[in-house]
Short mmCIF file of C-alpha atoms in Angstrom, two decimals:
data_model
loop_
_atom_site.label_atom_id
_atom_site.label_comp_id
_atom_site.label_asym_id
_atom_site.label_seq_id
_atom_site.Cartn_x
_atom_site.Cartn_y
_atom_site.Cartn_z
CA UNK A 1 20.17 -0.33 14.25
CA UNK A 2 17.30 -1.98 13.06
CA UNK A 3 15.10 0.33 10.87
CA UNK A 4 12.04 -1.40 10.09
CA UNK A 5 11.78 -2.30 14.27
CA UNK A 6 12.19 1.92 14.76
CA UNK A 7 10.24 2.69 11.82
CA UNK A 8 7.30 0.24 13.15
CA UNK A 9 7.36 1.81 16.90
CA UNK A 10 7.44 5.54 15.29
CA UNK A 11 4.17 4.54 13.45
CA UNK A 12 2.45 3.15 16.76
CA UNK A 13 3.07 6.55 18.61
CA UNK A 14 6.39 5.47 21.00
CA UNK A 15 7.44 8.60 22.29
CA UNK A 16 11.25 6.48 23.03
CA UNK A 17 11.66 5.84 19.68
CA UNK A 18 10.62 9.58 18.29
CA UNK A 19 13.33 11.17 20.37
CA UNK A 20 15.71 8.25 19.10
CA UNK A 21 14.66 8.83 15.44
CA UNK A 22 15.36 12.61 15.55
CA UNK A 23 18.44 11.88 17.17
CA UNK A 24 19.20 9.88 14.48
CA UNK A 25 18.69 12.41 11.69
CA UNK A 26 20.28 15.19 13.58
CA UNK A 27 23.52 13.03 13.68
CA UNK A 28 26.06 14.25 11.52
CA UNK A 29 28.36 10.72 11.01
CA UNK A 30 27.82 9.06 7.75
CA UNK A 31 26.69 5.97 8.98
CA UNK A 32 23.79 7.75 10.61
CA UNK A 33 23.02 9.69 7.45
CA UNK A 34 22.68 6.28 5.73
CA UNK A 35 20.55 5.25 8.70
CA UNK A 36 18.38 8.51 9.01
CA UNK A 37 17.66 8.27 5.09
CA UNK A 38 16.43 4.96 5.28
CA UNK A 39 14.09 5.17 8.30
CA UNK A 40 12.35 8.68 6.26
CA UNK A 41 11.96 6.07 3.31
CA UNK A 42 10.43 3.91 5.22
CA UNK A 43 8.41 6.22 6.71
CA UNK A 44 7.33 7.99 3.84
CA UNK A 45 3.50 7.96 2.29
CA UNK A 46 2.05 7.43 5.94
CA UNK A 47 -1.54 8.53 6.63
CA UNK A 48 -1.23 10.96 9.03
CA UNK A 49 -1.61 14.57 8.17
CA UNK A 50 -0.74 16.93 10.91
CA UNK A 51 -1.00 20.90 11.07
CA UNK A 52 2.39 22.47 11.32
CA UNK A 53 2.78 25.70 12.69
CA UNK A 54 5.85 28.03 12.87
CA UNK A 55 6.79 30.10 14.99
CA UNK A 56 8.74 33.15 15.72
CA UNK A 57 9.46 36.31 17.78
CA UNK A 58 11.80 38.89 19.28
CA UNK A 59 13.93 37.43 22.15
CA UNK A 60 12.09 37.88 25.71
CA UNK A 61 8.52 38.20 23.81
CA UNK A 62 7.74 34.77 25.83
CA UNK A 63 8.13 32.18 23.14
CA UNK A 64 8.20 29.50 25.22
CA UNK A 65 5.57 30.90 27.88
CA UNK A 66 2.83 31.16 25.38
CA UNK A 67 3.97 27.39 23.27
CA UNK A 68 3.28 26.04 26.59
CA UNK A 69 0.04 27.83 27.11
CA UNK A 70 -1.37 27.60 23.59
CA UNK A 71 -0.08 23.52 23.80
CA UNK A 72 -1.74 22.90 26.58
CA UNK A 73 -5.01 24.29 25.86
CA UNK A 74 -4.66 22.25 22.47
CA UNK A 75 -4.00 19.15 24.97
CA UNK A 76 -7.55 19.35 26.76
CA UNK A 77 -9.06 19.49 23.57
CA UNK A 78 -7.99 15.79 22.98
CA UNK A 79 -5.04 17.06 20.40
CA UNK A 80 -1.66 15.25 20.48
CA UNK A 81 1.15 18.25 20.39
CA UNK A 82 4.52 18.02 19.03
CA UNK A 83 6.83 21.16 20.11
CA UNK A 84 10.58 21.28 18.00
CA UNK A 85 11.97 24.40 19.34
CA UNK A 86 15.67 25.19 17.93
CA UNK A 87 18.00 26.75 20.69
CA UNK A 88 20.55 29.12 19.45
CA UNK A 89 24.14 27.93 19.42
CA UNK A 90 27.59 29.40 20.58
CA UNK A 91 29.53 31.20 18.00
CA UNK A 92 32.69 30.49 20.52
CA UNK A 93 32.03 26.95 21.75
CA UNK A 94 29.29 25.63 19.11
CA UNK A 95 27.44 24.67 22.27
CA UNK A 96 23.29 25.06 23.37
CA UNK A 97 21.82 25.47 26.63
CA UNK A 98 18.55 23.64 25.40
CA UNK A 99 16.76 25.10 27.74
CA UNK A 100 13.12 25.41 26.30
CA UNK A 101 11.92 22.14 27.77
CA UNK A 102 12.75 23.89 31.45
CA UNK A 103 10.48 26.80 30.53
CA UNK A 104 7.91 25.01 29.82
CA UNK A 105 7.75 22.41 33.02
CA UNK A 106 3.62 21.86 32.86
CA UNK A 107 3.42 21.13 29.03
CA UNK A 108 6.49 18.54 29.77
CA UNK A 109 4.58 16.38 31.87
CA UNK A 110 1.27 16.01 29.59
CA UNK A 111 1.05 12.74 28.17
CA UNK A 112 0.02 14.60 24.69
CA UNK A 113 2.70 16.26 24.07
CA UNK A 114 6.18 16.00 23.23
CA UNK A 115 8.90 18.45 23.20
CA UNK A 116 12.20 18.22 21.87
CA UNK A 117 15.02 21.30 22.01
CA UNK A 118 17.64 20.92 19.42
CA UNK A 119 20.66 23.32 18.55
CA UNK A 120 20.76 25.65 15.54
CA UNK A 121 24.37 25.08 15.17
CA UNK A 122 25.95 26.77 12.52
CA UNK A 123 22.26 26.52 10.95
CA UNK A 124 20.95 29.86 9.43
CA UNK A 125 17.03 30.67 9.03
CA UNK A 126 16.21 30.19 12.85
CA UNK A 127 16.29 26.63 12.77
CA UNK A 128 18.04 23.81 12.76
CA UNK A 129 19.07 21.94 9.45
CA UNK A 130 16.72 18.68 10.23
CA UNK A 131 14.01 20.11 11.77
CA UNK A 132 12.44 19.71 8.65
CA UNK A 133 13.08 16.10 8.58
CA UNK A 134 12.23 16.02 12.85
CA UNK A 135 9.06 17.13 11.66
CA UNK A 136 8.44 14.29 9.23
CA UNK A 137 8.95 12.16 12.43
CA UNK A 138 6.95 13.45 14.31
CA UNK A 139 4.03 13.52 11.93
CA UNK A 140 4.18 9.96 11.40
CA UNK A 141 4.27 9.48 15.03
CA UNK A 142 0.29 10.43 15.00
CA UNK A 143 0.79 13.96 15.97
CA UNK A 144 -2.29 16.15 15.03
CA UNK A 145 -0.35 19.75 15.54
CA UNK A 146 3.52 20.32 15.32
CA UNK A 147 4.56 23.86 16.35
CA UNK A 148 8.36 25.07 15.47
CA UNK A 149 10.19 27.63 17.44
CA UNK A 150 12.89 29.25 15.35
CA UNK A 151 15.48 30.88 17.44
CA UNK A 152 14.49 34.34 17.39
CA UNK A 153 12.96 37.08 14.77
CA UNK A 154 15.43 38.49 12.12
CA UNK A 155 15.41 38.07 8.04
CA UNK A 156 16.09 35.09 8.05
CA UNK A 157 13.95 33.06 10.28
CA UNK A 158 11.30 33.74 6.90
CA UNK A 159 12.79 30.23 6.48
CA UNK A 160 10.90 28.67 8.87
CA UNK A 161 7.57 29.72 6.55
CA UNK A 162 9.21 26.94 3.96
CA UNK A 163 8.25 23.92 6.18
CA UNK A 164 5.27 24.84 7.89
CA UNK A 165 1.62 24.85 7.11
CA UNK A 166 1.17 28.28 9.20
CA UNK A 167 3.45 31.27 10.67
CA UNK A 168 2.55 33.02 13.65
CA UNK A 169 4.71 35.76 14.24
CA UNK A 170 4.65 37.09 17.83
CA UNK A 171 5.85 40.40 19.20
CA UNK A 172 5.89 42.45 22.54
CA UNK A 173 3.41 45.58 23.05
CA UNK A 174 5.25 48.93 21.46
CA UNK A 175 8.07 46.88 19.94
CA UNK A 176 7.30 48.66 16.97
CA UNK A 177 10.81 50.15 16.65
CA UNK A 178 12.98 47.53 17.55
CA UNK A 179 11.30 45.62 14.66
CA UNK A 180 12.29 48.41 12.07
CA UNK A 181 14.98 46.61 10.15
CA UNK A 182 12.90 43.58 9.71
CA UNK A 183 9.45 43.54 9.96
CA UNK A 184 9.18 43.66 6.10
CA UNK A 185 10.41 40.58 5.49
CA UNK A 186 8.81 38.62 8.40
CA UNK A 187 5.54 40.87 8.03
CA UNK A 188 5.23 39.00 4.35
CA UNK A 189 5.55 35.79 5.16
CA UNK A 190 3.53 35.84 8.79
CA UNK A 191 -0.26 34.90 7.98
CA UNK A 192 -1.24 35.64 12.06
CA UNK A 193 0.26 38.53 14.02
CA UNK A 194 -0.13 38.09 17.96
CA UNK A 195 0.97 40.88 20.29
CA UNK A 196 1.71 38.58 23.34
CA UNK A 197 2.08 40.59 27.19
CA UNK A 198 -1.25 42.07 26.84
CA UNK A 199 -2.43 41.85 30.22
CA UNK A 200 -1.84 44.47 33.41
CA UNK A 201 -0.39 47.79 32.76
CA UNK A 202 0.60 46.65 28.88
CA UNK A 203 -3.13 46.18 28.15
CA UNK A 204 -3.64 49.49 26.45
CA UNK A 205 -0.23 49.57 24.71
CA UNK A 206 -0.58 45.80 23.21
CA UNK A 207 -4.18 47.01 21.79
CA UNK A 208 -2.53 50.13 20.20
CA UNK A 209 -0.09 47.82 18.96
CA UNK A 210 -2.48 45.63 17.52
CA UNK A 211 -3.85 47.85 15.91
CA UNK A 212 -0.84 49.44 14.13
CA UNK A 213 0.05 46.01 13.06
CA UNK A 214 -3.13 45.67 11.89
CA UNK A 215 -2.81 48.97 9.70
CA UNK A 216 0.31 47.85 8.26
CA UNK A 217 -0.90 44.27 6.96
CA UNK A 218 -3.47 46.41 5.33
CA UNK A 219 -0.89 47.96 3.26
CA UNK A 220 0.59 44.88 2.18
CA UNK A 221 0.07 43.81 -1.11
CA UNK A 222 -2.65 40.65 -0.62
CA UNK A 223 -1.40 37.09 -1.26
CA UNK A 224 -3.33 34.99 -3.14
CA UNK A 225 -3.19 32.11 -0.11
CA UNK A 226 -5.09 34.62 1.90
CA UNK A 227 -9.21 34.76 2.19
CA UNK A 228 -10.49 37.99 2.82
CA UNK A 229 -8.98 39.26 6.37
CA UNK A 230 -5.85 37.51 5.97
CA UNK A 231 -2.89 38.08 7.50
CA UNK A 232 -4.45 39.63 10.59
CA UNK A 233 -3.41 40.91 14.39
CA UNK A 234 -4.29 39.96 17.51
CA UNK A 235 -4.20 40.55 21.29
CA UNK A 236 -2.88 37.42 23.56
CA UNK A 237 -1.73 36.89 27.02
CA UNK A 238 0.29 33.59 27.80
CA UNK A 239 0.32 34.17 31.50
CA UNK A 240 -3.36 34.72 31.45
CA UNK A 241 -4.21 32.82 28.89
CA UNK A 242 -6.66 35.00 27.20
CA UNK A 243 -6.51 35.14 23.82
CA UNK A 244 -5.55 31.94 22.91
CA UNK A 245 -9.00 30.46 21.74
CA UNK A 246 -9.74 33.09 19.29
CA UNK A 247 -5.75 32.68 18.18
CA UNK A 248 -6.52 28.69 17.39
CA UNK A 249 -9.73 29.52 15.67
CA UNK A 250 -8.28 31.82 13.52
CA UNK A 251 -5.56 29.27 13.08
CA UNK A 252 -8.46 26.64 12.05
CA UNK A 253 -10.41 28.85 9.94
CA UNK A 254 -7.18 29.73 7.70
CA UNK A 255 -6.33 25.68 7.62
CA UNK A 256 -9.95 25.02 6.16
CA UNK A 257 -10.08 27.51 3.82
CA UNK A 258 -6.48 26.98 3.04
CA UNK A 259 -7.41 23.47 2.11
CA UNK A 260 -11.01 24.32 0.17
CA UNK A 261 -9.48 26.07 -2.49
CA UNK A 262 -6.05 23.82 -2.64
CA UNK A 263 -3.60 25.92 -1.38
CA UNK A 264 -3.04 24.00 1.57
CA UNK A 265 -1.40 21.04 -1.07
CA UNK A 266 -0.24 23.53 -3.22
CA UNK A 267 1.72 25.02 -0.32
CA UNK A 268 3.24 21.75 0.57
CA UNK A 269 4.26 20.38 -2.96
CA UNK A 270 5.89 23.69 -3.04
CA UNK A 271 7.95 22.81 -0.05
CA UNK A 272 8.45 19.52 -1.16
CA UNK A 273 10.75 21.19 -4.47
CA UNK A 274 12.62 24.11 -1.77
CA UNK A 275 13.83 21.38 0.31
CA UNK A 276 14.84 19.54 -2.60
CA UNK A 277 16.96 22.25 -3.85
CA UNK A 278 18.35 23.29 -0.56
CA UNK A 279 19.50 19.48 0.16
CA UNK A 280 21.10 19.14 -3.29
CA UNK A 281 22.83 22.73 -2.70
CA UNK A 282 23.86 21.12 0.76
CA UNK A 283 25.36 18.07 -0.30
CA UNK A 284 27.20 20.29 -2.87
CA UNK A 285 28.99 22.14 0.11
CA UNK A 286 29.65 19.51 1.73
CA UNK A 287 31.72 17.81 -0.59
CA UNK A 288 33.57 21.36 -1.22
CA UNK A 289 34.89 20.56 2.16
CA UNK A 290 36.11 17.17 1.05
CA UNK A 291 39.61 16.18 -0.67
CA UNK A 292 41.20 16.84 -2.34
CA UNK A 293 38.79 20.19 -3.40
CA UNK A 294 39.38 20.86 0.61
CA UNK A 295 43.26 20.93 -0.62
CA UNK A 296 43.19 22.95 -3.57
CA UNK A 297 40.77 25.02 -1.81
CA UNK A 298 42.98 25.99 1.10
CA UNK A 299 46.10 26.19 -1.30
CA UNK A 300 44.22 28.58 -3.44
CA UNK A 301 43.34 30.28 -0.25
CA UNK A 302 47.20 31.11 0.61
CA UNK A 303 47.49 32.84 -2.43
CA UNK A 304 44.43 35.07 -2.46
CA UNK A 305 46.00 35.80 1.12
CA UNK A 306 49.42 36.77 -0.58
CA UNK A 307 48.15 38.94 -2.91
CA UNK A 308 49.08 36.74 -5.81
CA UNK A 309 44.87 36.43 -7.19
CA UNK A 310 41.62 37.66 -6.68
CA UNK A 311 39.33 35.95 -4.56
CA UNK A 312 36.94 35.86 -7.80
CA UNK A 313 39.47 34.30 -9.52
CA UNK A 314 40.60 31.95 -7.71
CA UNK A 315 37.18 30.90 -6.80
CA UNK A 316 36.50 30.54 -10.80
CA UNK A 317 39.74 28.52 -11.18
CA UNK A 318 38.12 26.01 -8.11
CA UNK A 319 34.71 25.86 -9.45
CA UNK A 320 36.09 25.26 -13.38
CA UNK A 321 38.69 22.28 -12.04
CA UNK A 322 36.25 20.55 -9.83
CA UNK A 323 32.70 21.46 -10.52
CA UNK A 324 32.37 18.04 -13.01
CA UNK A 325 34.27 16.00 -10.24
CA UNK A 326 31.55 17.03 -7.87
CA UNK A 327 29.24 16.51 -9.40
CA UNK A 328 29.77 13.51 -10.28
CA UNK A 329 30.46 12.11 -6.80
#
């Protein structure tokens, strides 16, 4: 494969060669790692600057329905739109339907935007483990907004907050309850609530909800990335589109101020370091699963099994034998 050719049609916009490149660092053969680390090389300190938003919701809040919506209203303003959404995967058969790009058919066919479904896998944090790294791609490509559907709301799809500029967290009208168990976690981290479905008989209920949401950000203690008003809810409708306006302008005024006062680079040298960490933890596992620690591992494993050690123990006995061969490699 020749980089610098790939590298040199990413940089001129060539939608071909995106959807190659993320294949490419999505692969999980070493050869392609090699590859994949030497096109981001090559790709890194390029002048574009896109707006990355996350994104995340219950299942059946219409995710997709309002992405294609809100990306095609960006569109007509003359705004090239990248869309990574990360389909969940089988626990059985390790397998994804993919099926985002179907759902949204219109935004598909726009010459401004490109969408590309990939498969958590065994992935936690409601995406996938190079999205980060897709993203990188596709901001280099010339991309002015990137948004990133995780696979659905839970604790930890916060993750998705660690490589984007933005998170908009989206919920159904009265799904107050359903959200118990984890709104605290996703509440703190979202900087825009939108109560999506608020058109027809789930008018009056998506206001109400807004405005509980709105009641509980108040409570929250304030971040210091946040002007005065910030996080806040609001009211949308995908299928009417109404809504969606005011939600970019919010979106826009949070970005400028964001980047007036330096927390927008702040924010992003911040993720620079967490991604840092998490690859070096990464690469760390992976050569757990290597020989011969993969041996001693799964002999140590028979006798926690038997009864014959602790599972702390043996684990110490592992780490102490191996953790200076490891690291070294």
């Amino acid at each position: 494969m020749d980089i610098e050719d790939l590298a040199a049609r990413i940089l001129q916009g060539e939608r071909r060669a995106l959807a190659r490149a993320i294949t490419l660092v999505e692969s999980g053969r070493a050869d392609h790692r090699v590859a994949a680390r030497a096109l981001i090389e090559r790709l890194h300190g390029h002048d574009n600057v896109a707006l990355r938003v996350g994104l995340s919701g219950t299942p059946g809040v219409g995710k997709s329905t309002f992405i294609e919506a809100f990306g095609r209203m960006l569109t007509a303003q003359g705004l090239k739109v990248a869309v990574l959404a990360v389909d969940p995967s089988s626990a059985r058969s390790g397998g994804s339907i993919l099926g985002d790009k179907t759902r949204m058919e219109r935004l598909s066919r726009d010459p401004n935007a490109f969408i590309r479904p990939s498969p958590a896998q065994s992935h936690l944090g409601g995406v996938a483990r190079r999205t980060r790294e897709a993203i990188d791609l596709c901001e280099a490509a010339g991309f002015d907004v990137i948004l990133i559907e995780t696979v659905g709301v839970g604790q930890s799809e916060t993750v998705v907050a660690e490589m984007s500029d933005l998170f908009l967290l989206l919920l159904a009208p009265a799904g107050g309850d359903e959200l118990q168990g984890v709104k605290r976690g996703i509440m703190e981290t979202a900087d825009i609530i939108l109560i999506n479905k608020a058109d027809g008989d789930l008018k009056a209920t998506a206001t109400r909800t807004c405005a509980d949401y709105a009641g509980a950000l108040r409570l929250l203690r304030k971040r210091v990335q946040d002007p005065e008003g910030f996080p806040k809810a609001l009211t949308v409708s995908a299928v009417e589109e109404n809504g969606l306006d005011r939600a970019w302008d919010e979106v826009t005024t949070l970005t400028r101020w964001r980047r007036e006062v330096g927390h927008f680079e702040a924010r992003r040298a911040g993720q620079a370091r967490y991604w840092f960490e998490a690859e070096v933890r990464e690469g760390l596992l992976a050569r757990l699963r290597r020989e011969p620690v993969k041996g001693a591992m799964a002999a140590l494993a028979h006798q926690v099994e038997a009864g014959e050690i602790s599972a702390a123990a043996a684990a110490e006995e592992l780490l102490e034998t191996y953790l200076g061969e490891v690291a070294q490699v």
